[in-house]
Short mmCIF file of C-alpha atoms in Angstrom, two decimals:
data_model
loop_
_atom_site.label_atom_id
_atom_site.label_comp_id
_atom_site.label_asym_id
_atom_site.label_seq_id
_atom_site.Cartn_x
_atom_site.Cartn_y
_atom_site.Cartn_z
CA MET S 1 -19.27 -36.45 -65.03
CA PRO S 2 -19.12 -35.57 -61.36
CA ALA S 3 -19.54 -38.33 -58.90
CA PRO S 4 -22.87 -38.36 -57.18
CA THR S 5 -22.73 -36.94 -53.72
CA ARG S 6 -23.93 -39.17 -50.94
CA LYS S 7 -26.29 -37.78 -48.51
CA ILE S 8 -24.92 -38.59 -45.14
CA GLU S 9 -27.76 -38.89 -42.69
CA THR S 10 -26.70 -38.02 -39.22
CA LYS S 11 -28.84 -39.32 -36.48
CA ARG S 12 -29.36 -36.79 -33.78
CA LYS S 13 -28.83 -38.19 -30.34
CA THR S 14 -31.82 -37.20 -28.30
CA MET S 15 -30.98 -36.56 -24.65
CA PRO S 16 -33.57 -37.89 -22.16
CA ASP S 17 -35.67 -35.25 -20.47
CA PRO S 18 -34.31 -34.96 -16.87
CA LYS S 19 -37.56 -33.56 -15.55
CA PRO S 20 -39.55 -36.82 -15.24
CA ALA S 21 -36.64 -38.58 -13.47
CA THR S 22 -36.23 -35.72 -11.03
CA GLU S 23 -39.96 -35.72 -10.31
CA GLU S 24 -39.88 -39.49 -9.74
CA ILE S 25 -36.99 -39.13 -7.30
CA ARG S 26 -38.75 -36.29 -5.49
CA PHE S 27 -42.01 -38.23 -5.31
CA GLY S 28 -40.15 -41.29 -4.01
CA ARG S 29 -38.51 -39.22 -1.28
CA TYR S 30 -41.79 -37.59 -0.26
CA PHE S 31 -43.47 -40.98 -0.19
CA LEU S 32 -40.66 -42.44 1.91
CA LEU S 33 -40.83 -39.45 4.28
CA GLY S 34 -44.60 -39.90 4.62
CA VAL S 35 -44.17 -43.61 5.39
CA VAL S 36 -41.49 -42.83 7.99
CA ILE S 37 -43.72 -40.22 9.67
CA LEU S 38 -46.75 -42.53 9.65
CA ILE S 39 -44.88 -45.51 11.08
CA GLY S 40 -43.08 -43.19 13.53
CA VAL S 41 -46.41 -41.89 14.88
CA VAL S 42 -47.77 -45.44 15.24
CA PHE S 43 -44.54 -46.57 16.90
CA PHE S 44 -44.56 -43.62 19.32
CA LYS S 45 -48.21 -44.30 20.22
CA MET S 46 -47.36 -47.93 20.77
CA ILE S 47 -44.54 -47.21 23.25
CA SER S 48 -46.10 -44.07 24.81
CA MET S 49 -47.18 -46.06 27.88
CA PHE S 50 -43.46 -46.74 28.52
CA LEU S 51 -42.38 -43.15 27.91
CA ILE S 52 -41.90 -42.18 31.56
CA PRO S 53 -39.80 -45.28 32.45
CA ILE S 54 -37.66 -44.68 29.34
CA ILE S 55 -37.09 -41.00 30.22
CA LEU S 56 -36.27 -41.86 33.84
CA ALA S 57 -33.88 -44.56 32.65
CA ALA S 58 -32.16 -42.03 30.38
CA VAL S 59 -31.91 -39.52 33.24
CA PHE S 60 -30.45 -41.91 35.82
CA SER S 61 -28.15 -43.69 33.37
CA GLY S 62 -26.81 -40.28 32.34
CA LEU S 63 -26.27 -39.33 35.98
CA PHE S 64 -24.45 -42.55 36.88
CA TYR S 65 -22.67 -43.12 33.57
CA GLY S 66 -19.36 -42.00 35.11
CA PHE S 67 -19.68 -44.71 37.76
CA TYR S 68 -20.50 -47.24 35.02
CA GLU S 69 -17.35 -46.28 33.09
CA LYS S 70 -15.18 -46.75 36.22
CA LEU S 71 -16.78 -50.16 36.82
CA LEU S 72 -16.28 -51.03 33.14
CA ARG S 73 -12.53 -50.32 33.41
CA ARG S 74 -12.29 -52.42 36.57
CA LEU S 75 -14.04 -55.35 34.86
CA ARG S 76 -11.88 -55.01 31.72
CA GLY S 77 -14.59 -53.96 29.28
CA ARG S 78 -17.34 -56.40 30.27
CA ARG S 79 -20.30 -54.18 29.34
CA ALA S 80 -23.17 -56.47 30.30
CA ILE S 81 -21.77 -57.33 33.74
CA SER S 82 -20.93 -53.68 34.49
CA ALA S 83 -24.41 -52.51 33.42
CA GLY S 84 -26.09 -55.25 35.46
CA LEU S 85 -24.10 -54.39 38.59
CA CYS S 86 -24.95 -50.68 38.20
CA CYS S 87 -28.66 -51.44 37.95
CA LEU S 88 -28.50 -53.84 40.91
CA LEU S 89 -26.70 -51.30 43.12
CA LEU S 90 -29.17 -48.54 42.20
CA LEU S 91 -32.08 -50.90 42.90
CA LEU S 92 -30.73 -51.76 46.35
CA LEU S 93 -29.97 -48.12 47.16
CA LEU S 94 -33.50 -47.17 46.15
CA LEU S 95 -35.66 -50.05 47.32
CA ILE S 96 -34.25 -50.80 50.78
CA PRO S 97 -34.59 -47.24 52.15
CA LEU S 98 -37.99 -46.79 50.47
CA TYR S 99 -39.32 -50.03 51.95
CA PHE S 100 -38.40 -49.09 55.52
CA LEU S 101 -39.46 -45.47 55.06
CA GLY S 102 -42.79 -46.51 53.53
CA SER S 103 -43.48 -48.89 56.42
CA LEU S 104 -42.73 -46.18 59.01
CA VAL S 105 -44.82 -43.58 57.19
CA ALA S 106 -47.81 -45.93 56.86
CA GLN S 107 -47.67 -46.84 60.55
CA GLU S 108 -47.30 -43.21 61.61
CA ALA S 109 -50.18 -42.15 59.34
CA LEU S 110 -52.51 -44.63 61.03
CA ASP S 111 -51.26 -43.68 64.52
CA PHE S 112 -51.65 -39.99 63.72
CA TYR S 113 -55.22 -40.45 62.54
CA ASP S 114 -56.13 -42.43 65.67
CA SER S 115 -54.64 -39.84 68.02
CA ALA S 116 -55.97 -36.89 66.05
CA GLU S 117 -59.45 -38.41 66.01
CA GLY S 118 -59.40 -38.77 69.81
CA GLN S 119 -58.11 -35.21 70.32
CA VAL S 120 -60.66 -33.69 67.93
CA LYS S 121 -63.51 -35.56 69.66
CA GLU S 122 -62.23 -34.30 73.00
CA ILE S 123 -62.12 -30.70 71.70
CA ILE S 124 -65.67 -31.05 70.35
CA ALA S 125 -66.87 -32.46 73.68
CA GLN S 126 -65.33 -29.54 75.61
CA GLY S 127 -67.25 -27.05 73.45
CA ASP S 128 -66.75 -23.36 74.31
CA GLN S 129 -64.93 -24.29 77.53
CA GLY S 130 -61.93 -25.59 75.60
CA LEU S 131 -59.98 -24.67 72.49
CA LEU S 132 -63.09 -23.71 70.51
CA GLY S 133 -63.84 -20.99 73.04
CA ARG S 134 -60.31 -19.62 72.72
CA LEU S 135 -60.61 -19.41 68.94
CA SER S 136 -63.47 -16.90 69.19
CA GLU S 137 -61.31 -14.67 71.42
CA ILE S 138 -58.48 -14.26 68.88
CA PRO S 139 -58.59 -10.65 67.52
CA LEU S 140 -57.51 -11.65 64.01
CA LEU S 141 -60.32 -14.19 63.71
CA GLN S 142 -62.77 -11.61 65.05
CA ARG S 143 -61.71 -9.07 62.43
CA LEU S 144 -62.10 -11.70 59.71
CA GLY S 145 -65.52 -12.71 61.07
CA LEU S 146 -64.32 -16.28 61.70
CA ASP S 147 -65.23 -16.15 65.41
CA ARG S 148 -68.89 -16.70 64.42
CA LEU S 149 -67.99 -19.85 62.49
CA ASP S 150 -69.46 -23.14 63.73
CA TRP S 151 -66.10 -24.73 64.54
CA GLN S 152 -67.74 -27.77 66.11
CA SER S 153 -69.52 -28.76 62.90
CA SER S 154 -66.41 -27.91 60.86
CA LEU S 155 -64.25 -30.25 62.94
CA GLN S 156 -66.78 -33.06 62.58
CA ASP S 157 -66.75 -32.58 58.80
CA VAL S 158 -62.95 -32.63 58.83
CA LEU S 159 -62.98 -35.95 60.70
CA LYS S 160 -65.33 -37.50 58.16
CA SER S 161 -63.26 -36.16 55.24
CA ALA S 162 -60.02 -37.43 56.80
CA ALA S 163 -61.45 -40.92 57.25
CA SER S 164 -62.64 -40.96 53.64
CA LEU S 165 -59.28 -39.66 52.41
CA ILE S 166 -57.30 -42.33 54.27
CA ALA S 167 -59.56 -45.07 52.88
CA ASN S 168 -59.12 -43.73 49.33
CA VAL S 169 -55.34 -43.46 49.74
CA ILE S 170 -55.08 -47.06 50.98
CA ASN S 171 -57.24 -48.33 48.09
CA THR S 172 -55.25 -46.34 45.52
CA ALA S 173 -51.92 -47.47 46.95
CA THR S 174 -53.05 -51.11 46.86
CA LYS S 175 -54.26 -50.88 43.28
CA SER S 176 -51.14 -49.03 42.06
CA THR S 177 -48.64 -51.45 43.62
CA PHE S 178 -48.47 -53.58 40.46
CA SER S 179 -48.10 -50.48 38.29
CA VAL S 180 -45.21 -49.18 40.42
CA ILE S 181 -43.40 -52.55 40.31
CA ALA S 182 -43.91 -52.81 36.54
CA ASN S 183 -42.63 -49.27 35.91
CA LEU S 184 -39.61 -49.95 38.13
CA PHE S 185 -38.82 -53.09 36.14
CA PHE S 186 -39.16 -51.25 32.80
CA THR S 187 -36.94 -48.42 34.07
CA LEU S 188 -34.21 -50.81 35.23
CA PHE S 189 -34.50 -52.83 32.01
CA ALA S 190 -34.05 -49.70 29.87
CA MET S 191 -31.23 -48.47 32.15
CA PHE S 192 -29.33 -51.71 31.60
CA TYR S 193 -29.25 -51.15 27.84
CA PHE S 194 -28.59 -47.41 28.17
CA PHE S 195 -25.52 -48.25 30.25
CA LYS S 196 -24.43 -51.10 28.00
CA ASP S 197 -25.13 -49.54 24.58
CA GLY S 198 -25.65 -45.86 25.41
CA ASP S 199 -22.72 -44.53 23.36
CA ARG S 200 -23.72 -46.65 20.35
CA LEU S 201 -27.35 -45.56 20.68
CA ILE S 202 -26.38 -41.86 20.71
CA ALA S 203 -24.11 -42.36 17.67
CA TYR S 204 -26.96 -44.17 15.87
CA ILE S 205 -29.49 -41.40 16.61
CA LYS S 206 -27.02 -38.74 15.48
CA LYS S 207 -26.94 -40.33 12.01
CA PHE S 208 -30.54 -39.24 11.42
CA SER S 209 -30.14 -35.72 12.78
CA PRO S 210 -29.56 -32.91 10.26
CA LEU S 211 -28.27 -30.66 13.06
CA PRO S 212 -24.56 -29.80 13.22
CA ASN S 213 -22.50 -31.89 15.63
CA GLN S 214 -21.97 -28.98 18.04
CA TYR S 215 -25.76 -28.53 18.36
CA GLU S 216 -26.28 -32.24 19.04
CA ASP S 217 -23.53 -32.25 21.66
CA GLN S 218 -25.01 -29.13 23.26
CA LEU S 219 -28.45 -30.80 23.52
CA ILE S 220 -26.88 -33.83 25.23
CA ARG S 221 -24.89 -31.62 27.62
CA ARG S 222 -28.02 -29.61 28.45
CA PHE S 223 -30.00 -32.79 29.11
CA LEU S 224 -27.34 -34.08 31.51
CA ALA S 225 -26.91 -30.68 33.21
CA VAL S 226 -30.64 -30.17 33.83
CA SER S 227 -31.08 -33.79 34.97
CA ARG S 228 -28.16 -33.45 37.37
CA GLY S 229 -29.37 -30.06 38.58
CA THR S 230 -32.92 -31.31 39.11
CA ILE S 231 -31.81 -34.36 41.06
CA LYS S 232 -29.27 -32.53 43.20
CA GLY S 233 -31.07 -29.23 43.54
CA THR S 234 -34.61 -30.50 44.00
CA MET S 235 -34.52 -33.99 45.45
CA LEU S 236 -31.50 -33.56 47.72
CA ILE S 237 -32.61 -30.17 49.04
CA GLY S 238 -36.13 -31.55 49.52
CA PHE S 239 -34.65 -34.47 51.44
CA ILE S 240 -32.64 -32.09 53.67
CA LYS S 241 -35.71 -29.94 54.36
CA GLY S 242 -37.74 -33.03 55.22
CA VAL S 243 -35.05 -34.28 57.62
CA ILE S 244 -34.75 -30.88 59.35
CA GLY S 245 -38.53 -30.50 59.56
CA GLY S 246 -39.02 -34.03 60.89
CA LEU S 247 -36.28 -33.62 63.51
CA THR S 248 -37.77 -30.27 64.59
CA PHE S 249 -41.20 -31.85 65.03
CA TRP S 250 -39.65 -34.72 67.01
CA ILE S 251 -37.80 -32.28 69.31
CA PHE S 252 -40.99 -30.29 69.95
CA GLY S 253 -42.95 -33.46 70.67
CA ILE S 254 -45.25 -33.22 67.64
CA ARG S 255 -46.69 -36.63 66.79
CA SER S 256 -45.69 -38.55 63.64
CA PRO S 257 -42.50 -36.60 62.80
CA ILE S 258 -41.45 -39.06 60.06
CA LEU S 259 -44.83 -38.69 58.33
CA TRP S 260 -44.61 -34.88 58.43
CA GLY S 261 -40.97 -34.99 57.35
CA VAL S 262 -41.90 -36.99 54.24
CA ILE S 263 -44.77 -34.61 53.47
CA MET S 264 -42.42 -31.63 53.82
CA ALA S 265 -39.84 -33.29 51.56
CA ILE S 266 -42.50 -33.92 48.89
CA LEU S 267 -43.81 -30.34 49.10
CA SER S 268 -40.24 -29.07 48.76
CA LEU S 269 -40.03 -30.69 45.31
CA ILE S 270 -42.39 -27.96 44.04
CA PRO S 271 -40.58 -24.61 43.55
CA MET S 272 -41.89 -21.69 45.64
CA VAL S 273 -43.98 -24.07 47.76
CA GLY S 274 -42.11 -26.19 50.31
CA ALA S 275 -42.02 -27.17 53.97
CA TRP S 276 -43.51 -23.90 55.25
CA LEU S 277 -46.99 -25.18 54.28
CA VAL S 278 -46.65 -27.66 57.15
CA MET S 279 -44.40 -25.82 59.61
CA TYR S 280 -46.29 -22.51 59.80
CA PRO S 281 -49.68 -24.11 60.59
CA ALA S 282 -47.94 -26.38 63.13
CA ALA S 283 -46.41 -23.31 64.83
CA PHE S 284 -49.85 -21.67 64.88
CA VAL S 285 -51.42 -24.77 66.47
CA LEU S 286 -48.70 -24.88 69.15
CA MET S 287 -49.39 -21.25 70.06
CA LEU S 288 -53.13 -21.91 70.17
CA THR S 289 -52.67 -24.83 72.55
CA GLY S 290 -50.69 -22.70 74.99
CA GLN S 291 -47.16 -23.67 73.86
CA VAL S 292 -46.35 -20.12 72.80
CA TRP S 293 -42.55 -20.23 72.96
CA GLN S 294 -42.41 -23.56 71.14
CA GLY S 295 -44.68 -22.15 68.44
CA VAL S 296 -42.59 -18.98 68.05
CA LEU S 297 -39.37 -21.02 67.89
CA LEU S 298 -40.86 -23.38 65.29
CA PHE S 299 -41.99 -20.38 63.24
CA LEU S 300 -38.45 -18.91 63.36
CA ILE S 301 -36.87 -22.24 62.35
CA ALA S 302 -39.25 -22.48 59.39
CA ALA S 303 -38.63 -18.89 58.30
CA VAL S 304 -34.89 -18.56 58.94
CA LEU S 305 -33.34 -22.04 58.71
CA VAL S 306 -35.57 -24.04 56.38
CA GLY S 307 -36.56 -21.01 54.32
CA ASN S 308 -32.93 -20.17 53.49
CA ILE S 309 -31.71 -23.65 52.63
CA ASP S 310 -32.37 -22.96 48.95
CA ASN S 311 -30.28 -19.78 49.02
CA VAL S 312 -27.33 -21.51 50.71
CA LEU S 313 -27.30 -24.99 49.14
CA GLN S 314 -28.69 -24.29 45.66
CA PRO S 315 -25.51 -22.61 44.36
CA ILE S 316 -23.29 -25.25 46.02
CA LEU S 317 -25.18 -28.35 44.86
CA VAL S 318 -26.47 -27.09 41.53
CA GLY S 319 -24.29 -24.13 40.59
CA ARG S 320 -25.52 -22.58 37.37
CA GLU S 321 -25.88 -25.89 35.52
CA THR S 322 -29.52 -25.51 34.61
CA GLY S 323 -29.21 -21.92 33.38
CA MET S 324 -32.96 -21.38 33.78
CA HIS S 325 -34.89 -18.68 35.58
CA ASP S 326 -36.78 -19.64 38.75
CA LEU S 327 -40.10 -18.63 37.20
CA LEU S 328 -39.56 -20.96 34.24
CA ILE S 329 -38.53 -23.80 36.58
CA PHE S 330 -41.69 -23.19 38.65
CA PHE S 331 -44.12 -23.39 35.72
CA SER S 332 -42.27 -26.19 33.93
CA THR S 333 -42.26 -28.26 37.14
CA LEU S 334 -45.97 -27.74 37.77
CA GLY S 335 -46.77 -28.35 34.09
CA GLY S 336 -44.63 -31.50 34.11
CA ILE S 337 -46.41 -32.83 37.20
CA ALA S 338 -49.81 -32.06 35.62
CA MET S 339 -48.85 -33.84 32.38
CA PHE S 340 -46.62 -36.71 33.52
CA GLY S 341 -47.59 -37.22 37.16
CA VAL S 342 -45.13 -37.28 40.06
CA MET S 343 -42.08 -37.74 37.82
CA GLY S 344 -43.00 -34.55 35.98
CA PHE S 345 -40.85 -32.58 38.41
CA ILE S 346 -37.85 -34.10 36.52
CA ILE S 347 -39.32 -34.30 33.00
CA GLY S 348 -40.87 -30.80 32.98
CA PRO S 349 -37.60 -28.84 33.50
CA ILE S 350 -35.82 -31.08 30.95
CA ILE S 351 -38.41 -30.26 28.28
CA ALA S 352 -38.15 -26.55 29.19
CA ALA S 353 -34.34 -26.74 28.89
CA PHE S 354 -34.62 -28.36 25.44
CA PHE S 355 -37.00 -25.59 24.39
CA LEU S 356 -34.54 -22.90 25.49
CA THR S 357 -31.65 -24.70 23.78
CA VAL S 358 -33.55 -24.94 20.49
CA LEU S 359 -34.38 -21.23 20.79
CA ASP S 360 -30.64 -20.56 21.17
CA PHE S 361 -29.99 -22.55 17.98
CA TYR S 362 -32.64 -20.50 16.19
CA ALA S 363 -31.06 -17.25 17.36
CA ILE S 364 -27.62 -18.40 16.12
CA GLU S 365 -28.80 -19.66 12.72
CA PHE S 366 -31.01 -16.66 11.93
CA ARG S 367 -28.86 -14.05 13.63
CA ASN S 368 -28.30 -12.05 10.41
CA GLN S 369 -31.98 -11.99 9.49
CA LEU S 370 -33.00 -11.05 13.04
CA VAL S 371 -30.44 -8.22 13.19
CA LYS S 372 -31.45 -7.00 9.72
CA GLY S 373 -35.13 -7.02 10.69
CA LYS S 374 -34.43 -4.94 13.79
CA LYS S 375 -32.37 -2.45 11.78
CA ASP S 376 -35.16 -2.12 9.21
CA ASP S 377 -37.65 -1.47 12.01
CA GLU S 378 -35.42 1.19 13.55
CA GLN S 379 -34.84 2.92 10.20
CA GLY S 380 -38.49 2.73 9.27
#
C-alpha cells in the first residue's frame, strides 16, 4: 500500500507594496520643502529692514578681503583681531573725512543761501534796469517767448521755495541721524563676521545650492567684479569730477565751491547725468552777469575735461570687469536708487549682473534645446 503523500504547504512570501512608502517619502519631502519656504519667507521679512546694511557689508568685505588676508597672516591667524582692525580702519577712513566734509558743506550751504538771497533781492529791486532787463534782450529767450515772463515774481517764488527746501532738508537730516548711525553700526557688525567667517559662510551656503560648483564660483566672481567696478568706476570717478568741478568754481570765484563740488560728485554717481547739470548753468549765469570769457572757459572745461573723464578713466579704473552695457547700467542704477534709496547705485548693478549671469547659465544648460528650436523654425 503506497505511503500517503504529504501535502507540503508553501507559504508565499508577500512583498510589501513599494507605492505607499514612496508616496509617504514624497509627501514628507514636499511638506518639509513647504515648511522651509514658509519659514524662509518669514525669516526674510523679519530681517528685510537690515537688508541694505547686510548687502553693503558683503560688498565692502569682498572689496577689502585681500587686505584682511594680509593682516591675518601678519597676526598669525587671529581672525577676530584681524576682522576688528579692518572694520576700525574702514570706519576711521570713512567717518573722519565725512565729518569734516559734512561740516564744510553745511556751513557753505547756509552761507550760499544768505548771499544768494541778498543778490536775488538786489536783482528784484533793480527791476528792468538790471539783470532782468538784460534777460528780455537775449534773442534765444525772445524766440522761446520767455522774454515776456514775469521774472520778478518767478525769482520771489524761487526764494520762498529755497527757504522751504532748506528747512525741510535740515529737519530730515536731523531726524535721519539716528537711522544713519544705526545702519552704520549694523554694516560694520555684519562686516566683522563676513571678514572673520566669510569663507565658512560661503562654504555653508554652497551646501544648499543645487548649482554646479563652477556656476557658484562664477556668481561669486561676478558679484566681486561688479562691486569693485561700481566702487572704482562710479564713486572714484564721481569724486574726481566733484574735485575738478569744485576747484574750477573756486578759481572762477563762484561762491560755495565745496558745496557745488559735493553736488557734482553726487550727480556723477548717476550714469548719463553728471556734473554738467551744475557746470553748464553756472557758465550761462557767468555770461549773463558780464563775465563772458569766464563763462565760455567754464563751459569748455565742463564739455572737454569733465565730460571726457569717463572715457579716459573708466577703462583704466574699471577695465571690462562689469561686462555690462551702459544702457543696462543706467537703468539698473536708477531702478536701484528708486527701490533701495541712495545705496541703490551699488545694489542695482549687482542685481542686474546676477540676472545676466543666470541668463548665461540658462543659455549653457539649454543650449541644445535652444539650437534645436532655432533649426526647427528655420526648416519650418
